[in-house]
mmCIF file of C-alpha atoms in Angstrom:
data_model
loop_
_atom_site.group_PDB
_atom_site.id
_atom_site.type_symbol
_atom_site.label_atom_id
_atom_site.label_comp_id
_atom_site.label_asym_id
_atom_site.label_seq_id
_atom_site.Cartn_x
_atom_site.Cartn_y
_atom_site.Cartn_z
ATOM 1 C CA MET A 1 78.149 170.109 64.714
ATOM 2 C CA GLN A 2 78.627 166.656 63.224
ATOM 3 C CA ALA A 3 81.891 164.897 64.028
ATOM 4 C CA LYS A 4 83.627 162.777 61.421
ATOM 5 C CA VAL A 5 84.825 159.557 63.034
ATOM 6 C CA ILE A 6 87.936 157.925 61.613
ATOM 7 C CA ARG A 7 88.762 154.364 62.552
ATOM 8 C CA ARG A 8 91.234 151.882 61.129
ATOM 9 C CA PRO A 9 89.084 148.921 59.981
ATOM 10 C CA ALA A 10 91.511 146.082 60.738
ATOM 11 C CA TYR A 11 92.400 147.625 64.088
ATOM 12 C CA VAL A 12 88.701 147.777 64.940
ATOM 13 C CA TRP A 13 87.439 144.433 63.763
ATOM 14 C CA LEU A 14 90.259 142.137 64.931
ATOM 15 C CA PRO A 15 89.995 143.140 68.628
ATOM 16 C CA VAL A 16 86.191 143.214 68.450
ATOM 17 C CA ALA A 17 86.096 139.729 66.914
ATOM 18 C CA ALA A 18 88.523 138.473 69.565
ATOM 19 C CA GLY A 19 86.389 140.165 72.235
ATOM 20 C CA ILE A 20 83.268 138.414 70.950
ATOM 21 C CA ALA A 21 85.072 135.066 70.983
ATOM 22 C CA PHE A 22 86.246 135.672 74.560
ATOM 23 C CA TYR A 23 82.741 136.705 75.573
ATOM 24 C CA VAL A 24 81.302 133.489 74.157
ATOM 25 C CA CYS A 25 83.910 131.633 76.233
ATOM 26 C CA ALA A 26 82.802 133.596 79.315
ATOM 27 C CA ILE A 27 79.174 132.628 78.711
ATOM 28 C CA LEU A 28 80.171 128.982 78.297
ATOM 29 C CA ILE A 29 82.248 129.100 81.481
ATOM 30 C CA ILE A 30 79.451 130.558 83.600
ATOM 31 C CA GLY A 31 76.596 128.690 81.900
ATOM 32 C CA PRO A 32 76.776 125.175 80.442
ATOM 33 C CA LEU A 33 80.275 124.357 81.665
ATOM 34 C CA ASP A 34 79.343 125.528 85.176
ATOM 35 C CA GLU A 35 82.912 126.458 85.984
ATOM 36 C CA GLU A 36 84.226 129.124 88.315
ATOM 37 C CA PRO A 37 82.209 132.361 87.854
ATOM 38 C CA ALA A 38 85.262 134.458 88.663
ATOM 39 C CA ALA A 39 86.951 133.122 85.534
ATOM 40 C CA ALA A 40 83.951 134.129 83.424
ATOM 41 C CA PHE A 41 83.980 137.654 84.849
ATOM 42 C CA ALA A 42 87.743 137.932 84.255
ATOM 43 C CA VAL A 43 87.307 136.848 80.629
ATOM 44 C CA ALA A 44 84.491 139.400 80.268
ATOM 45 C CA GLY A 45 86.915 142.042 81.559
ATOM 46 C CA LEU A 46 89.290 141.084 78.755
ATOM 47 C CA THR A 47 86.385 141.572 76.351
ATOM 48 C CA VAL A 48 85.838 145.122 77.646
ATOM 49 C CA PHE A 49 89.560 145.844 77.266
ATOM 50 C CA LEU A 50 89.577 144.593 73.667
ATOM 51 C CA TRP A 51 86.517 146.733 72.915
ATOM 52 C CA ALA A 52 88.229 149.811 74.365
ATOM 53 C CA LEU A 53 91.412 149.076 72.443
ATOM 54 C CA GLY A 54 89.726 148.438 69.097
ATOM 55 C CA TRP A 55 86.315 150.019 68.668
ATOM 56 C CA ASP A 56 86.675 152.929 71.073
ATOM 57 C CA SER A 57 90.070 154.041 69.711
ATOM 58 C CA ALA A 58 89.138 156.628 67.113
ATOM 59 C CA ILE A 59 89.834 160.093 65.788
ATOM 60 C CA ARG A 60 86.915 162.514 65.745
ATOM 61 C CA SER A 61 87.108 165.699 63.720
ATOM 62 C CA THR A 62 84.770 168.685 63.592
ATOM 63 C CA ASP A 63 85.064 172.125 62.016
ATOM 64 C CA ASP A 64 86.585 173.530 65.219
ATOM 65 C CA HIS A 65 88.599 170.771 66.864
ATOM 66 C CA VAL A 66 90.046 167.282 66.636
ATOM 67 C CA SER A 67 89.774 164.580 69.320
ATOM 68 C CA ILE A 68 91.830 161.404 69.604
ATOM 69 C CA THR A 69 90.540 158.598 71.825
ATOM 70 C CA ASN A 70 93.038 155.978 72.997
ATOM 71 C CA CYS A 71 91.606 153.340 75.351
ATOM 72 C CA LEU A 72 88.913 155.583 76.901
ATOM 73 C CA VAL A 73 91.169 158.647 77.266
ATOM 74 C CA THR A 74 90.332 161.459 74.851
ATOM 75 C CA SER A 75 92.614 164.368 74.021
ATOM 76 C CA THR A 76 90.943 167.315 72.301
ATOM 77 C CA VAL A 77 92.600 170.311 70.692
ATOM 78 C CA ALA A 78 91.335 173.189 68.562
ATOM 79 C CA TRP A 79 92.433 173.165 64.930
ATOM 80 C CA THR A 80 94.011 176.584 65.450
ATOM 81 C CA ASP A 81 96.438 174.990 67.929
ATOM 82 C CA VAL A 82 97.512 172.351 65.377
ATOM 83 C CA GLU A 83 100.645 173.104 63.394
ATOM 84 C CA GLU A 84 100.566 170.092 61.065
ATOM 85 C CA VAL A 85 99.331 166.558 60.556
ATOM 86 C CA THR A 86 102.032 164.064 59.583
ATOM 87 C CA VAL A 87 102.224 160.392 58.741
ATOM 88 C CA HIS A 88 105.994 159.831 58.900
ATOM 89 C CA ASP A 89 106.187 157.573 61.966
ATOM 90 C CA GLY A 90 102.533 156.766 62.347
ATOM 91 C CA LEU A 91 99.777 159.359 62.196
ATOM 92 C CA THR A 92 100.774 162.294 64.378
ATOM 93 C CA ILE A 93 99.186 165.658 65.050
ATOM 94 C CA LYS A 94 101.861 168.181 65.917
ATOM 95 C CA LEU A 95 100.718 171.109 68.047
ATOM 96 C CA ARG A 96 102.060 174.608 67.527
ATOM 97 C CA ASP A 97 104.063 174.338 70.770
ATOM 98 C CA GLY A 98 105.838 171.237 69.456
ATOM 99 C CA ARG A 99 103.960 168.554 71.395
ATOM 100 C CA PRO A 100 102.824 165.539 69.370
ATOM 101 C CA ILE A 101 99.506 163.742 69.764
ATOM 102 C CA GLY A 102 99.297 160.219 68.414
ATOM 103 C CA SER A 103 96.686 157.544 68.006
ATOM 104 C CA VAL A 104 97.058 153.965 69.184
ATOM 105 C CA ALA A 105 95.105 152.765 66.163
ATOM 106 C CA PHE A 106 97.219 154.772 63.732
ATOM 107 C CA GLY A 107 100.536 154.316 65.539
ATOM 108 C CA SER A 108 103.937 153.484 64.152
ATOM 109 C CA SER A 109 104.922 149.997 63.075
ATOM 110 C CA LEU A 110 107.729 148.266 61.258
ATOM 111 C CA LEU A 111 105.416 147.107 58.468
ATOM 112 C CA GLY A 112 104.044 150.644 58.124
ATOM 113 C CA ALA A 113 107.561 152.026 57.821
ATOM 114 C CA PHE A 114 108.240 149.663 54.916
ATOM 115 C CA THR A 115 104.905 150.269 53.161
ATOM 116 C CA GLY A 116 104.746 154.021 53.723
ATOM 117 C CA TYR A 117 101.804 153.704 56.125
ATOM 118 C CA SER A 118 99.344 152.963 53.337
ATOM 119 C CA THR A 119 96.596 152.142 55.857
ATOM 120 C CA HIS A 120 97.035 155.575 57.464
ATOM 121 C CA GLN A 121 96.807 157.606 54.256
ATOM 122 C CA ARG A 122 92.997 157.974 54.220
ATOM 123 C CA ALA A 123 92.945 159.303 57.786
ATOM 124 C CA PHE A 124 95.897 161.574 56.988
ATOM 125 C CA ARG A 125 94.096 163.085 53.971
ATOM 126 C CA LEU A 126 90.838 163.619 55.911
ATOM 127 C CA LEU A 127 92.608 165.249 58.859
ATOM 128 C CA ARG A 128 94.844 167.423 56.687
ATOM 129 C CA GLU A 129 91.798 168.609 54.717
ATOM 130 C CA ALA A 130 89.848 169.348 57.921
ATOM 131 C CA HIS A 131 92.851 171.236 59.324
ATOM 132 C CA LEU A 132 93.220 173.354 56.181
ATOM 133 C CA ASN A 133 89.474 174.063 56.049
ATOM 134 C CA ALA A 134 89.443 175.115 59.711
ATOM 135 C CA LEU A 135 92.401 177.437 59.209
ATOM 136 C CA GLN A 136 90.789 179.017 56.132
ATOM 137 C CA ALA A 137 87.452 179.476 57.927
ATOM 138 C CA GLN A 138 89.013 181.081 61.006
ATOM 139 C CA GLY A 139 91.653 183.070 59.165
ATOM 140 C CA ASP A 140 95.131 183.468 60.577
ATOM 141 C CA SER A 141 94.091 183.504 64.232
ATOM 142 C CA THR A 142 96.928 181.400 65.593
ATOM 143 C CA SER A 143 98.355 182.613 68.856
ATOM 144 C CA GLU A 144 101.673 182.143 70.591
ATOM 145 C CA GLY A 145 102.362 180.094 73.681
ATOM 146 C CA GLN A 146 101.307 176.663 74.730
ATOM 147 C CA ALA A 147 98.453 174.967 72.877
ATOM 148 C CA LEU A 148 95.333 174.213 74.912
ATOM 149 C CA LEU A 149 94.993 170.425 75.097
ATOM 150 C CA ASN A 150 92.008 168.999 76.988
ATOM 151 C CA TRP A 151 92.108 165.471 78.388
ATOM 152 C CA SER A 152 89.030 163.546 79.450
ATOM 153 C CA PHE A 153 88.260 160.032 80.622
ATOM 154 C CA GLU A 154 85.275 158.502 78.855
ATOM 155 C CA TRP A 155 83.648 156.987 81.925
ATOM 156 C CA LYS A 156 80.117 156.879 80.486
ATOM 157 C CA ARG A 157 81.217 154.656 77.613
ATOM 158 C CA LEU A 158 83.131 152.473 80.063
ATOM 159 C CA LEU A 159 80.064 152.079 82.291
ATOM 160 C CA CYS A 160 77.932 151.149 79.270
ATOM 161 C CA ALA A 161 80.526 148.596 78.139
ATOM 162 C CA LEU A 162 80.726 147.109 81.639
ATOM 163 C CA ALA A 163 76.926 146.903 81.849
ATOM 164 C CA VAL A 164 76.724 145.172 78.469
ATOM 165 C CA ALA A 165 79.511 142.745 79.377
ATOM 166 C CA TYR A 166 78.667 141.931 82.989
ATOM 167 C CA GLY A 167 74.863 142.286 82.989
ATOM 168 C CA PRO A 168 74.091 139.156 80.972
ATOM 169 C CA LEU A 169 76.783 137.175 82.814
ATOM 170 C CA ALA A 170 75.288 138.152 86.169
ATOM 171 C CA ALA A 171 71.814 137.185 84.930
ATOM 172 C CA ILE A 172 73.056 133.809 83.695
ATOM 173 C CA PHE A 173 74.887 133.222 86.991
ATOM 174 C CA VAL A 174 71.718 133.972 88.996
ATOM 175 C CA LEU A 175 69.490 131.839 86.743
ATOM 176 C CA VAL A 176 71.874 128.840 86.659
ATOM 177 C CA LYS A 177 72.444 128.768 90.433
#
């Protein structure tokens, strides 16, 4: 089952570009500038945080469920437990028991309130369409009670990001010293 990944382009590329700039600074600190290695590793940690905030924050939708990842924490819910998808105060998925699920990338903002969240409209249309398709495919099988919401911590992606960020810095530190 192929998941459709929805990301907000500006929210992705600004933190990733800043993360790349900070990573270049970390390489300069540990390499040619021969400064304190702890500073380089701290700056690399900021790079990992910016990656998690920007690139890893996404909404993934399949025929059966929707998942929202905010800074390495993913909440997953079946489409049958979703009551509606709204874009009034940021993009929000309202569960049938009244709980809202929001996305950091598609959150509320003052500028969005004035512009009608124009940058959120594409994601809203895709999610609303996926929700309607899932409800039509599964019929009227909604149940009463609390919606089943699964939370998970994306530790594998974090380990990969840490390896990519700290591996080259450690190699440079060993080769320079």
